[in-house]
Short mmCIF file of C-alpha atoms and ligand atoms in Angstrom, two decimals:
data_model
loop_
_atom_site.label_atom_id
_atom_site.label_comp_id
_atom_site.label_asym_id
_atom_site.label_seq_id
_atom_site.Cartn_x
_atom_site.Cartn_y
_atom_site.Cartn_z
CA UNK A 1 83.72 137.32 8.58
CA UNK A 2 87.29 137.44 9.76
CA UNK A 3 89.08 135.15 7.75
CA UNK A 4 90.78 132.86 10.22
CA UNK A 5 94.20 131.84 9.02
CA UNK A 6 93.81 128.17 9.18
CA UNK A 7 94.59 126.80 5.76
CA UNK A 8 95.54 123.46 6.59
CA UNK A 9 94.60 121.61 3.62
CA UNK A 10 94.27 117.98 4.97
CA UNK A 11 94.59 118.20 8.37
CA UNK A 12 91.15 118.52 10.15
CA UNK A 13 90.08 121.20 12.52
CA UNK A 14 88.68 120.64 16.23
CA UNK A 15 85.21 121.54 14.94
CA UNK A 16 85.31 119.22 11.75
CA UNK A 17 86.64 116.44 14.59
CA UNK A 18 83.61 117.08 16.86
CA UNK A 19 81.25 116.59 13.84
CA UNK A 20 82.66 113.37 12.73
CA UNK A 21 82.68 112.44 16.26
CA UNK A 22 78.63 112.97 16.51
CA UNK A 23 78.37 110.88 13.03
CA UNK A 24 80.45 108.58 14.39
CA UNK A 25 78.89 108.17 17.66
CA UNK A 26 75.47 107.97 15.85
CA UNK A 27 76.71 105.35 13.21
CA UNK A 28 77.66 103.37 16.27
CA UNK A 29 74.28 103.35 18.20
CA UNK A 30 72.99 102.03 15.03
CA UNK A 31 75.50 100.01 14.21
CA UNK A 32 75.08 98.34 17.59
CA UNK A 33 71.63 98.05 17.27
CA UNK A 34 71.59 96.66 13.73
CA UNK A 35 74.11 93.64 15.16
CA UNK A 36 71.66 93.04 18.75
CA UNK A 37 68.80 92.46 15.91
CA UNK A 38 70.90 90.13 13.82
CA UNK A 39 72.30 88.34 16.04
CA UNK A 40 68.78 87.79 17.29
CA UNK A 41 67.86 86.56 14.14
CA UNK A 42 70.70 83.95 14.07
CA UNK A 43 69.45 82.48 17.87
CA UNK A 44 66.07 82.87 15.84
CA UNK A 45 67.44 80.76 13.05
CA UNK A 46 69.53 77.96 15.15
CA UNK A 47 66.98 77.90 18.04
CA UNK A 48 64.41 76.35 15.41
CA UNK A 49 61.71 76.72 12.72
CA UNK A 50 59.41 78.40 14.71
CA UNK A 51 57.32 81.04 13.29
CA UNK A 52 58.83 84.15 14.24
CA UNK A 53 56.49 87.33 15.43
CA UNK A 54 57.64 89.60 13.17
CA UNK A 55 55.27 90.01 9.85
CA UNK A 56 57.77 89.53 7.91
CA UNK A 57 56.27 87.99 4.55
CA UNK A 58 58.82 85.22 4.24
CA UNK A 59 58.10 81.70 4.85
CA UNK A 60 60.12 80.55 7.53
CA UNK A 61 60.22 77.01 6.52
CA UNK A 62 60.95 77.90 2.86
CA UNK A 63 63.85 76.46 1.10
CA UNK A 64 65.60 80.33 1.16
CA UNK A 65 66.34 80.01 4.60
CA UNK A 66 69.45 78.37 4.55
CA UNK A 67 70.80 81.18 2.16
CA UNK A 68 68.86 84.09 4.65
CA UNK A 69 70.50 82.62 7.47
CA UNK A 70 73.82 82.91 5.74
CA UNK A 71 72.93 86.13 4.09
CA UNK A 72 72.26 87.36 8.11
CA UNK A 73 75.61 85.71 9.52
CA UNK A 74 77.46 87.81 6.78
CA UNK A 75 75.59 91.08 7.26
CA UNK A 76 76.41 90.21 11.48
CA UNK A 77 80.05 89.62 11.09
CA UNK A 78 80.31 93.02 8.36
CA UNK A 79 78.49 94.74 11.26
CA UNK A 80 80.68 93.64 14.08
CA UNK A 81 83.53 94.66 12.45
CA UNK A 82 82.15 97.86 11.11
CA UNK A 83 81.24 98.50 15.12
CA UNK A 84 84.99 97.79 16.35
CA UNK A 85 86.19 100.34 13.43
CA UNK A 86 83.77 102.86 15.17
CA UNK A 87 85.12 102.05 18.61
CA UNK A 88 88.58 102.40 17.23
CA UNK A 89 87.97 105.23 15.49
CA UNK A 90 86.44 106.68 18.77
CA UNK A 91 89.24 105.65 20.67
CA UNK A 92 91.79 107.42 18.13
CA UNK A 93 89.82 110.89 18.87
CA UNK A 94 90.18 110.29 22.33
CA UNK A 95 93.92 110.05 21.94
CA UNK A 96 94.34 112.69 19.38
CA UNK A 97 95.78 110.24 16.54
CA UNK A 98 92.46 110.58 14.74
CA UNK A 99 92.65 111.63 11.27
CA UNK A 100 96.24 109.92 10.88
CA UNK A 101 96.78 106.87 8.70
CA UNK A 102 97.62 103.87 11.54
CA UNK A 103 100.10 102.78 8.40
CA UNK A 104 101.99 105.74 6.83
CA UNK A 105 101.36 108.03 9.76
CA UNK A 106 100.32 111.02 7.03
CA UNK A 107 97.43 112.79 7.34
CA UNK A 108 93.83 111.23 6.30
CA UNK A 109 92.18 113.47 3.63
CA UNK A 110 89.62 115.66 5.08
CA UNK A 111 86.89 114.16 1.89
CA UNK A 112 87.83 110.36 3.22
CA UNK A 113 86.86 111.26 6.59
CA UNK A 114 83.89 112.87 5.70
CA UNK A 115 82.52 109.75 3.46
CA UNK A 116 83.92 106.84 5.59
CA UNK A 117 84.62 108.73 9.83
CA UNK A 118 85.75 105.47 11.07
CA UNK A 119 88.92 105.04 7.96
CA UNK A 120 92.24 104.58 9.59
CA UNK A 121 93.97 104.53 7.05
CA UNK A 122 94.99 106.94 4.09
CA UNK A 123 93.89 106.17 0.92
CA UNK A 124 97.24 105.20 -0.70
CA UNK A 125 97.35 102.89 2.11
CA UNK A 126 93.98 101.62 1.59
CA UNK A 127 94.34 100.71 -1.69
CA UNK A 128 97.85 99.10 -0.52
CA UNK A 129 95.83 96.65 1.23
CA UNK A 130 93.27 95.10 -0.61
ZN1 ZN B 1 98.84 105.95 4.71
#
Protein backbone atom coordinates (compact mmCIF):
# COMPACT_ATOMS: atom_id res chain seq x y z
CA UNK A 1 0.00 0.00 0.00
CA UNK A 2 1.17 3.43 -1.03
CA UNK A 3 -0.33 5.71 1.22
CA UNK A 4 -2.10 8.19 -1.01
CA UNK A 5 -1.94 11.67 0.41
CA UNK A 6 -5.54 12.45 0.49
CA UNK A 7 -6.42 13.39 4.03
CA UNK A 8 -9.33 15.38 3.47
CA UNK A 9 -11.23 14.87 6.53
CA UNK A 10 -14.84 15.77 5.42
CA UNK A 11 -14.71 16.23 2.02
CA UNK A 12 -15.58 12.98 0.08
CA UNK A 13 -13.50 11.28 -2.52
CA UNK A 14 -14.67 10.37 -6.24
CA UNK A 15 -14.82 6.72 -5.17
CA UNK A 16 -16.83 7.32 -1.82
CA UNK A 17 -19.20 9.63 -4.40
CA UNK A 18 -19.66 6.71 -6.85
CA UNK A 19 -20.71 4.42 -3.90
CA UNK A 20 -23.26 6.69 -2.51
CA UNK A 21 -24.32 7.23 -5.97
CA UNK A 22 -25.10 3.23 -6.44
CA UNK A 23 -26.98 3.41 -2.83
CA UNK A 24 -28.58 6.19 -3.93
CA UNK A 25 -29.63 5.04 -7.23
CA UNK A 26 -30.80 1.74 -5.56
CA UNK A 27 -32.75 3.56 -2.70
CA UNK A 28 -34.49 5.27 -5.57
CA UNK A 29 -35.67 2.20 -7.64
CA UNK A 30 -37.17 1.18 -4.45
CA UNK A 31 -38.25 4.13 -3.37
CA UNK A 32 -40.14 4.47 -6.65
CA UNK A 33 -41.49 1.26 -6.46
CA UNK A 34 -42.62 1.43 -2.84
CA UNK A 35 -44.78 4.85 -3.94
CA UNK A 36 -46.30 2.94 -7.58
CA UNK A 37 -47.60 0.23 -4.84
CA UNK A 38 -49.04 2.81 -2.51
CA UNK A 39 -50.42 4.83 -4.53
CA UNK A 40 -52.11 1.74 -5.89
CA UNK A 41 -53.39 1.05 -2.71
CA UNK A 42 -54.97 4.55 -2.33
CA UNK A 43 -56.96 4.07 -6.07
CA UNK A 44 -57.54 0.60 -4.22
CA UNK A 45 -58.97 2.38 -1.23
CA UNK A 46 -61.08 5.36 -3.04
CA UNK A 47 -62.08 3.15 -6.03
CA UNK A 48 -64.22 1.02 -3.41
CA UNK A 49 -64.57 -1.82 -0.88
CA UNK A 50 -63.81 -4.40 -3.08
CA UNK A 51 -61.89 -7.29 -1.95
CA UNK A 52 -58.51 -6.76 -3.05
CA UNK A 53 -56.29 -9.89 -4.56
CA UNK A 54 -53.66 -9.65 -2.41
CA UNK A 55 -53.84 -12.24 0.76
CA UNK A 56 -53.41 -9.84 2.84
CA UNK A 57 -55.17 -11.01 6.23
CA UNK A 58 -56.98 -7.75 6.85
CA UNK A 59 -60.57 -7.31 6.45
CA UNK A 60 -61.17 -4.85 3.95
CA UNK A 61 -64.44 -3.73 5.21
CA UNK A 62 -63.18 -3.55 8.83
CA UNK A 63 -63.54 -0.47 10.81
CA UNK A 64 -59.33 0.00 10.56
CA UNK A 65 -59.58 1.02 7.19
CA UNK A 66 -60.15 4.48 7.49
CA UNK A 67 -56.95 4.74 9.74
CA UNK A 68 -54.92 2.15 6.97
CA UNK A 69 -55.95 4.35 4.34
CA UNK A 70 -54.54 7.29 6.19
CA UNK A 71 -51.68 5.35 7.56
CA UNK A 72 -50.94 4.59 3.44
CA UNK A 73 -51.53 8.37 2.30
CA UNK A 74 -48.82 9.30 4.97
CA UNK A 75 -46.33 6.53 4.18
CA UNK A 76 -47.12 7.85 0.08
CA UNK A 77 -46.51 11.47 0.66
CA UNK A 78 -43.06 10.49 3.16
CA UNK A 79 -42.16 8.41 0.07
CA UNK A 80 -42.65 11.01 -2.57
CA UNK A 81 -40.72 13.30 -0.89
CA UNK A 82 -38.04 10.90 0.16
CA UNK A 83 -37.93 10.11 -3.92
CA UNK A 84 -37.49 13.96 -4.93
CA UNK A 85 -34.55 14.12 -2.15
CA UNK A 86 -33.01 11.16 -4.16
CA UNK A 87 -33.53 12.91 -7.47
CA UNK A 88 -32.04 15.99 -5.97
CA UNK A 89 -29.46 14.42 -4.45
CA UNK A 90 -28.73 12.73 -7.90
CA UNK A 91 -28.93 15.84 -9.59
CA UNK A 92 -26.32 17.54 -7.07
CA UNK A 93 -23.69 14.64 -8.14
CA UNK A 94 -24.32 15.39 -11.53
CA UNK A 95 -23.36 18.99 -10.95
CA UNK A 96 -20.59 18.41 -8.57
CA UNK A 97 -22.32 20.35 -5.51
CA UNK A 98 -22.94 16.98 -3.89
CA UNK A 99 -21.70 16.60 -0.49
CA UNK A 100 -22.18 20.52 0.18
CA UNK A 101 -24.79 21.83 2.59
CA UNK A 102 -27.52 23.74 0.01
CA UNK A 103 -27.61 26.23 3.32
CA UNK A 104 -24.13 27.01 4.76
CA UNK A 105 -22.31 25.89 1.66
CA UNK A 106 -19.65 23.80 4.12
CA UNK A 107 -18.90 20.53 3.56
CA UNK A 108 -21.45 17.53 4.54
CA UNK A 109 -19.71 15.10 6.97
CA UNK A 110 -18.51 12.08 5.26
CA UNK A 111 -20.61 9.76 8.42
CA UNK A 112 -24.00 11.91 7.40
CA UNK A 113 -23.62 10.93 3.94
CA UNK A 114 -22.99 7.55 4.58
CA UNK A 115 -26.25 7.08 6.97
CA UNK A 116 -28.68 9.45 5.12
CA UNK A 117 -26.89 9.80 0.79
CA UNK A 118 -29.70 11.97 -0.17
CA UNK A 119 -28.95 14.90 3.11
CA UNK A 120 -28.43 18.29 1.66
CA UNK A 121 -27.80 19.79 4.27
CA UNK A 122 -25.04 19.82 7.09
CA UNK A 123 -25.95 18.81 10.27
CA UNK A 124 -25.74 22.19 12.09
CA UNK A 125 -28.03 23.19 9.46
CA UNK A 126 -30.27 20.35 9.91
CA UNK A 127 -30.84 20.76 13.27
CA UNK A 128 -31.34 24.66 12.37
CA UNK A 129 -34.38 23.63 10.70
CA UNK A 130 -36.56 21.55 12.54
ZN1 LIG B 1 -24.81 23.82 6.72
Amino acid sequence: MTGIAEHHPTAITSRQRTSLRNHLAGDREQTRLLVERLAEEMGAFLTSRRDSPTDDEHDPEGPTLAFERSQSQAMLDQSRQHLAEIDAALSRIATGTYGRCASCGGDIALGRLQARPHAGLCITCAGRVR
